[in-house]
Short mmCIF file of C-alpha atoms and ligand atoms in Angstrom, two decimals:
data_model
loop_
_atom_site.label_atom_id
_atom_site.label_comp_id
_atom_site.label_asym_id
_atom_site.label_seq_id
_atom_site.Cartn_x
_atom_site.Cartn_y
_atom_site.Cartn_z
CA UNK A 5 95.27 127.23 85.98
CA UNK A 6 98.26 125.44 84.51
CA UNK A 7 97.21 124.65 80.99
CA UNK A 8 96.52 126.63 77.92
CA UNK A 9 92.87 125.72 78.18
CA UNK A 10 92.49 128.03 81.11
CA UNK A 11 93.44 130.92 78.89
CA UNK A 12 91.42 130.04 75.81
CA UNK A 13 88.12 128.38 76.56
CA UNK A 14 85.62 127.32 73.95
CA UNK A 15 82.09 128.65 74.01
CA UNK A 16 80.78 125.44 75.52
CA UNK A 17 83.41 125.51 78.25
CA UNK A 18 82.61 129.11 78.85
CA UNK A 19 78.94 128.39 79.22
CA UNK A 20 79.75 125.63 81.66
CA UNK A 21 82.19 127.75 83.59
CA UNK A 22 81.11 129.67 86.58
CA UNK A 23 80.35 128.78 90.12
CA UNK A 24 79.46 130.25 93.32
CA UNK A 25 78.46 133.70 94.82
CA UNK A 26 75.56 138.90 93.81
CA UNK A 27 76.45 142.77 92.88
CA UNK A 28 76.18 146.70 93.15
CA UNK A 29 78.77 149.31 92.44
CA UNK A 30 80.08 152.52 93.89
CA UNK A 31 83.17 154.56 93.05
CA UNK A 32 84.89 156.59 95.70
CA UNK A 33 87.55 159.21 95.64
CA UNK A 34 88.90 161.91 93.35
CA UNK A 35 88.42 161.82 89.59
CA UNK A 36 90.45 164.70 88.32
CA UNK A 37 93.40 162.58 87.22
CA UNK A 38 91.16 160.31 85.19
CA UNK A 39 89.82 163.11 83.09
CA UNK A 40 93.22 164.16 81.79
CA UNK A 41 93.16 164.19 78.04
CA UNK A 42 95.67 162.30 75.94
CA UNK A 43 96.40 159.51 78.36
CA UNK A 44 97.44 156.45 76.42
CA UNK A 45 97.71 153.76 79.04
CA UNK A 46 95.68 153.28 82.19
CA UNK A 47 97.14 151.12 84.97
CA UNK A 48 94.70 149.83 87.53
CA UNK A 49 94.47 147.12 90.17
CA UNK A 50 91.56 144.73 89.63
CA UNK A 51 90.41 142.71 92.65
CA UNK A 52 87.49 140.51 93.53
CA UNK A 53 86.05 138.64 96.46
CA UNK A 54 87.95 140.31 99.28
CA UNK A 55 85.60 138.78 101.89
CA UNK A 56 86.72 141.02 104.74
CA UNK A 57 85.09 140.20 108.10
CA UNK A 58 84.53 142.35 111.16
CA UNK A 59 87.22 140.30 112.88
CA UNK A 60 90.65 140.84 111.23
CA UNK A 61 91.69 137.36 112.34
CA UNK A 62 88.78 135.69 110.55
CA UNK A 63 90.16 132.94 108.30
CA UNK A 64 88.97 130.25 105.92
CA UNK A 65 90.92 127.31 104.54
CA UNK A 66 94.01 128.82 106.14
CA UNK A 67 93.59 132.14 104.31
CA UNK A 68 93.35 135.48 106.06
CA UNK A 69 91.34 137.87 103.85
CA UNK A 70 92.20 140.91 105.97
CA UNK A 71 95.93 140.30 105.57
CA UNK A 72 95.59 139.66 101.85
CA UNK A 73 93.80 142.94 101.24
CA UNK A 74 96.40 144.65 103.39
CA UNK A 75 99.07 143.31 101.01
CA UNK A 76 97.23 144.80 98.02
CA UNK A 77 96.97 148.16 99.72
CA UNK A 78 100.69 148.10 100.52
CA UNK A 79 101.41 147.26 96.87
CA UNK A 80 99.20 150.11 95.68
CA UNK A 81 100.98 152.52 97.98
CA UNK A 82 104.36 151.60 96.51
CA UNK A 83 103.43 150.84 92.90
CA UNK A 84 100.97 153.68 92.44
CA UNK A 85 98.41 152.35 89.97
CA UNK A 86 95.84 154.94 88.97
CA UNK A 87 92.92 153.28 90.64
CA UNK A 88 91.33 150.20 92.08
CA UNK A 89 88.26 148.20 91.10
CA UNK A 90 86.82 145.40 93.25
CA UNK A 91 84.14 143.21 91.68
CA UNK A 92 82.11 142.31 94.74
CA UNK A 93 81.95 140.04 97.73
CA UNK A 94 83.64 142.80 99.64
CA UNK A 95 82.24 141.44 102.91
CA UNK A 96 82.73 138.05 104.51
CA UNK A 97 79.32 136.35 104.06
CA UNK A 98 76.25 138.46 104.84
CA UNK A 99 77.45 142.06 104.45
CA UNK A 100 77.49 142.97 108.13
CA UNK A 101 78.10 146.59 109.12
CA UNK A 102 81.25 145.50 110.95
CA UNK A 103 82.61 143.87 107.80
CA UNK A 104 82.36 147.18 105.94
CA UNK A 105 83.88 149.12 108.82
CA UNK A 106 86.94 146.92 108.59
CA UNK A 107 86.97 146.95 104.81
CA UNK A 108 86.65 150.73 104.75
CA UNK A 109 89.52 151.11 107.18
CA UNK A 110 91.72 148.89 105.00
CA UNK A 111 91.09 150.73 101.73
CA UNK A 112 91.07 154.24 103.28
CA UNK A 113 94.65 155.08 102.20
CA UNK A 114 93.70 154.36 98.58
CA UNK A 115 90.32 156.11 98.71
CA UNK A 116 92.07 159.28 99.87
CA UNK A 117 94.34 159.44 96.88
CA UNK A 118 92.71 157.76 93.88
CA UNK A 119 89.48 156.39 92.49
CA UNK A 120 88.13 153.17 93.96
CA UNK A 121 85.26 151.42 92.17
CA UNK A 122 83.31 148.95 94.26
CA UNK A 123 80.74 146.50 92.94
CA UNK A 124 78.60 144.34 95.20
CA UNK A 125 78.47 140.55 95.30
CA UNK A 126 76.06 138.02 96.75
CA UNK A 127 77.87 138.18 100.09
CA UNK A 128 77.27 141.94 100.31
CA UNK A 129 74.33 143.86 101.75
CA UNK A 130 73.55 146.94 99.68
CA UNK A 131 72.03 148.97 102.54
CA UNK A 132 74.85 148.25 104.97
CA UNK A 133 77.38 148.97 102.25
CA UNK A 134 75.82 152.32 101.40
CA UNK A 135 75.67 153.27 105.06
CA UNK A 136 79.42 152.69 105.26
CA UNK A 137 80.09 154.51 102.00
CA UNK A 138 77.51 157.23 102.20
CA UNK A 139 79.02 159.76 99.79
CA UNK A 140 80.66 157.98 96.90
CA UNK A 141 82.14 160.09 94.15
CA UNK A 142 81.78 159.40 90.44
CA UNK A 143 78.95 159.18 88.00
CA UNK A 144 76.12 157.13 89.44
CA UNK A 145 73.30 156.64 86.99
CA UNK A 146 69.88 156.37 88.61
CA UNK A 147 68.56 152.84 88.28
CA UNK A 148 66.26 152.04 91.17
CA UNK A 149 67.73 149.56 93.64
CA UNK A 150 70.96 149.22 91.71
CA UNK A 151 74.30 150.96 92.04
CA UNK A 152 75.98 151.65 88.77
CA UNK A 153 79.15 153.61 88.29
CA UNK A 154 80.84 154.86 85.15
CA UNK A 155 84.53 155.72 85.26
CA UNK A 156 86.54 157.67 82.72
CA UNK A 157 89.86 155.84 82.82
CA UNK A 158 91.54 157.73 80.01
CA UNK A 159 91.82 155.52 76.92
CA UNK A 160 89.05 153.25 78.17
CA UNK A 161 85.75 153.54 79.99
CA UNK A 162 84.76 151.34 82.91
CA UNK A 163 81.13 150.57 83.69
CA UNK A 164 80.50 148.89 87.04
CA UNK A 165 77.19 147.10 87.12
CA UNK A 166 75.17 145.64 89.97
CA UNK A 167 74.37 141.92 89.93
CA UNK A 168 73.38 141.59 93.61
CA UNK A 169 70.02 139.83 93.75
CA UNK A 170 69.62 138.45 97.30
CA UNK A 171 72.09 138.70 100.17
CA UNK A 172 73.88 135.40 100.79
CA UNK A 173 72.06 133.61 97.95
CA UNK A 174 74.32 132.53 95.14
CA UNK A 175 72.68 133.65 91.85
CA UNK A 176 72.92 137.14 90.41
CA UNK A 177 70.80 139.32 88.12
CA UNK A 178 71.33 142.62 86.36
CA UNK A 179 67.62 142.98 85.70
CA UNK A 180 65.70 144.67 82.92
CA UNK A 181 65.96 148.25 84.21
CA UNK A 182 69.72 148.05 84.45
CA UNK A 183 70.08 146.37 81.06
CA UNK A 184 67.87 149.03 79.48
CA UNK A 185 69.97 151.76 81.06
CA UNK A 186 73.15 150.04 79.85
CA UNK A 187 71.93 149.77 76.29
CA UNK A 188 70.94 153.43 76.19
CA UNK A 189 74.21 154.54 77.75
CA UNK A 190 76.30 152.48 75.35
CA UNK A 191 74.39 153.91 72.39
CA UNK A 192 74.99 157.55 73.33
CA UNK A 193 78.48 157.39 74.88
CA UNK A 194 81.54 158.02 72.73
CA UNK A 195 83.33 155.19 70.93
CA UNK A 196 85.96 154.64 73.56
CA UNK A 197 86.74 150.98 74.35
CA UNK A 198 84.53 149.99 77.25
CA UNK A 199 85.01 147.34 79.92
CA UNK A 200 82.08 146.07 81.97
CA UNK A 201 82.56 144.96 85.57
CA UNK A 202 80.23 143.07 87.87
CA UNK A 203 80.37 140.21 90.33
CA UNK A 204 78.76 137.16 88.79
CA UNK A 205 80.10 134.47 86.50
CA UNK A 206 78.73 134.02 83.00
CA UNK A 207 77.82 130.35 82.86
CA UNK A 208 74.45 128.62 82.80
CA UNK A 209 74.52 127.20 86.32
CA UNK A 210 71.88 128.21 88.85
CA UNK A 211 74.43 130.32 90.73
CA UNK A 212 75.65 132.34 87.74
CA UNK A 213 74.37 135.61 86.26
CA UNK A 214 70.79 134.63 85.45
CA UNK A 215 70.33 137.13 82.59
CA UNK A 216 73.70 136.45 80.98
CA UNK A 217 72.20 135.61 77.57
CA UNK A 218 70.16 138.83 77.54
CA UNK A 219 73.30 140.75 78.43
CA UNK A 220 75.19 139.11 75.58
CA UNK A 221 72.41 139.82 73.11
CA UNK A 222 72.71 143.45 74.18
CA UNK A 223 76.49 143.91 74.11
CA UNK A 224 77.46 141.66 71.20
CA UNK A 225 76.51 144.15 68.45
CA UNK A 226 77.99 147.12 70.31
CA UNK A 227 81.63 146.95 69.20
CA UNK A 228 82.96 149.34 71.84
CA UNK A 229 82.34 146.71 74.51
CA UNK A 230 85.68 144.91 74.59
CA UNK A 231 85.78 142.94 77.82
CA UNK A 232 83.81 141.83 80.85
CA UNK A 233 85.57 141.49 84.21
CA UNK A 234 84.01 139.54 87.06
CA UNK A 235 84.73 137.36 90.10
CA UNK A 236 82.44 135.01 92.05
CA UNK A 237 84.13 131.72 91.16
CA UNK A 238 87.35 132.41 93.08
CA UNK A 239 89.09 131.06 89.96
CA UNK A 240 91.46 132.87 87.63
CA UNK A 241 90.51 132.38 84.02
CA UNK A 242 90.41 133.98 80.58
CA UNK A 243 87.91 133.14 77.88
CA UNK A 244 86.20 134.84 74.98
CA UNK A 245 82.75 134.97 73.47
CA UNK A 246 81.89 136.72 70.19
CA UNK A 247 85.23 138.53 70.42
CA UNK A 248 84.47 139.92 73.89
CA UNK A 249 87.17 139.01 76.40
CA UNK A 250 85.92 137.47 79.63
CA UNK A 251 88.28 137.93 82.55
CA UNK A 252 87.49 135.98 85.70
CA UNK A 253 89.56 137.57 88.47
CA UNK A 254 91.10 135.46 91.22
CA UNK A 255 89.77 135.99 94.72
CA UNK A 256 91.81 138.23 97.00
CA UNK A 257 90.40 136.64 100.16
CA UNK A 258 90.71 132.89 99.64
CA UNK A 259 90.39 130.18 97.03
CA UNK A 260 88.04 127.20 96.93
CA UNK A 261 90.63 124.87 95.41
CA UNK A 262 94.37 124.49 95.87
CA UNK A 263 95.16 125.00 92.18
CA UNK A 264 93.84 128.57 92.25
CA UNK A 265 95.89 131.64 93.02
CA UNK A 266 94.81 134.11 95.69
CA UNK A 267 95.68 137.68 94.83
CA UNK A 268 94.84 140.37 92.28
CA UNK A 269 95.48 141.48 88.71
CA UNK A 270 97.44 144.51 87.57
CA UNK A 271 95.75 145.78 84.41
CA UNK A 272 97.44 148.01 81.87
CA UNK A 273 94.86 148.98 79.29
CA UNK A 274 95.02 151.02 76.11
CA UNK A 275 92.64 151.78 73.27
CA UNK A 276 93.96 148.66 71.52
CA UNK A 277 94.01 146.06 74.26
CA UNK A 278 95.42 145.21 77.64
CA UNK A 279 98.13 143.44 79.59
CA UNK A 280 97.00 141.69 82.72
CA UNK A 281 99.58 140.58 85.28
CA UNK A 282 98.75 138.20 88.09
CA UNK A 283 99.93 139.07 91.58
CA UNK A 284 99.50 135.84 93.50
CA UNK A 285 100.13 136.31 97.21
CA UNK A 286 98.75 133.01 98.46
CA UNK A 287 97.19 129.78 97.25
CA UNK A 288 98.87 128.62 94.03
CA UNK A 289 101.64 131.17 93.50
CA UNK A 290 103.24 129.30 90.60
CA UNK A 291 101.94 131.79 88.05
CA UNK A 292 102.75 134.88 90.06
CA UNK A 293 103.90 137.51 87.57
CA UNK A 294 102.32 135.80 84.57
CA UNK A 295 101.09 138.38 82.07
CA UNK A 296 98.21 137.78 79.68
CA UNK A 297 97.99 140.08 76.65
CA UNK A 298 94.67 140.73 74.95
CA UNK A 299 93.72 142.70 71.85
CA UNK A 300 90.29 144.32 71.66
CA UNK A 301 87.86 143.31 68.95
CA UNK A 302 87.30 145.87 66.20
ZN1 ZN B 411 83.28 135.26 96.82
#
């Protein structure tokens, strides 16, 4: 992620970008603080691909996902962001019940005190996940077989979508029912800047979001959609398409290549744009603390 290219891809590069891993979403915890009127800046932790296993000592490429998530939770306890979003691949590989038990234990201190939005990836199992998180808080629109969450984050709105298609198969899909819901929701909701979250990458590879072009046809003319935040590639990257910012979060669990950071992103968002600071705890830590500033399209 050393060069400027990584932070300003062309459309062609964007279409080629994208890699590995599918998605649902649930938000847990209290919402009162989010509904406070007049808030000008929202500060959240954005994570992806935590890959927590039932065994805390489980490791891959020398990375220990359990320990990495523990570091994020410790940071949240001391730095007090308003909430936490994780864009899928919460579990290690196949979404085992034991993975979620461990994951739930790790994030419990945050869930008790602030909103936590969880989307599902291709290494998650929706049924096992929902058994572990049986009573999520938040607005959960009813789209059959999908878990969508909308979050009032003050100056901005978050919509967590579900791109989980098949457990442990790489490609993702939002699907027509979810896209139809999204279009209707965006048309009737207020004009607040809106950020979409889901797991899958936006390229044209077989393992990306398969209905990415339909999604773009939908959101492009709706100016309140300012950014899309996703994971899946385990690569940290910024790009843009039709004025919509595309933010590919680094993995919290492990990278696939040595050049990539392992960590999370501290997001400070306003009605006008956002500042996104990398917290690299492992992998390539050279850009730890690097802040990317984005302005929303009008
Ligand atoms: Zn992953």
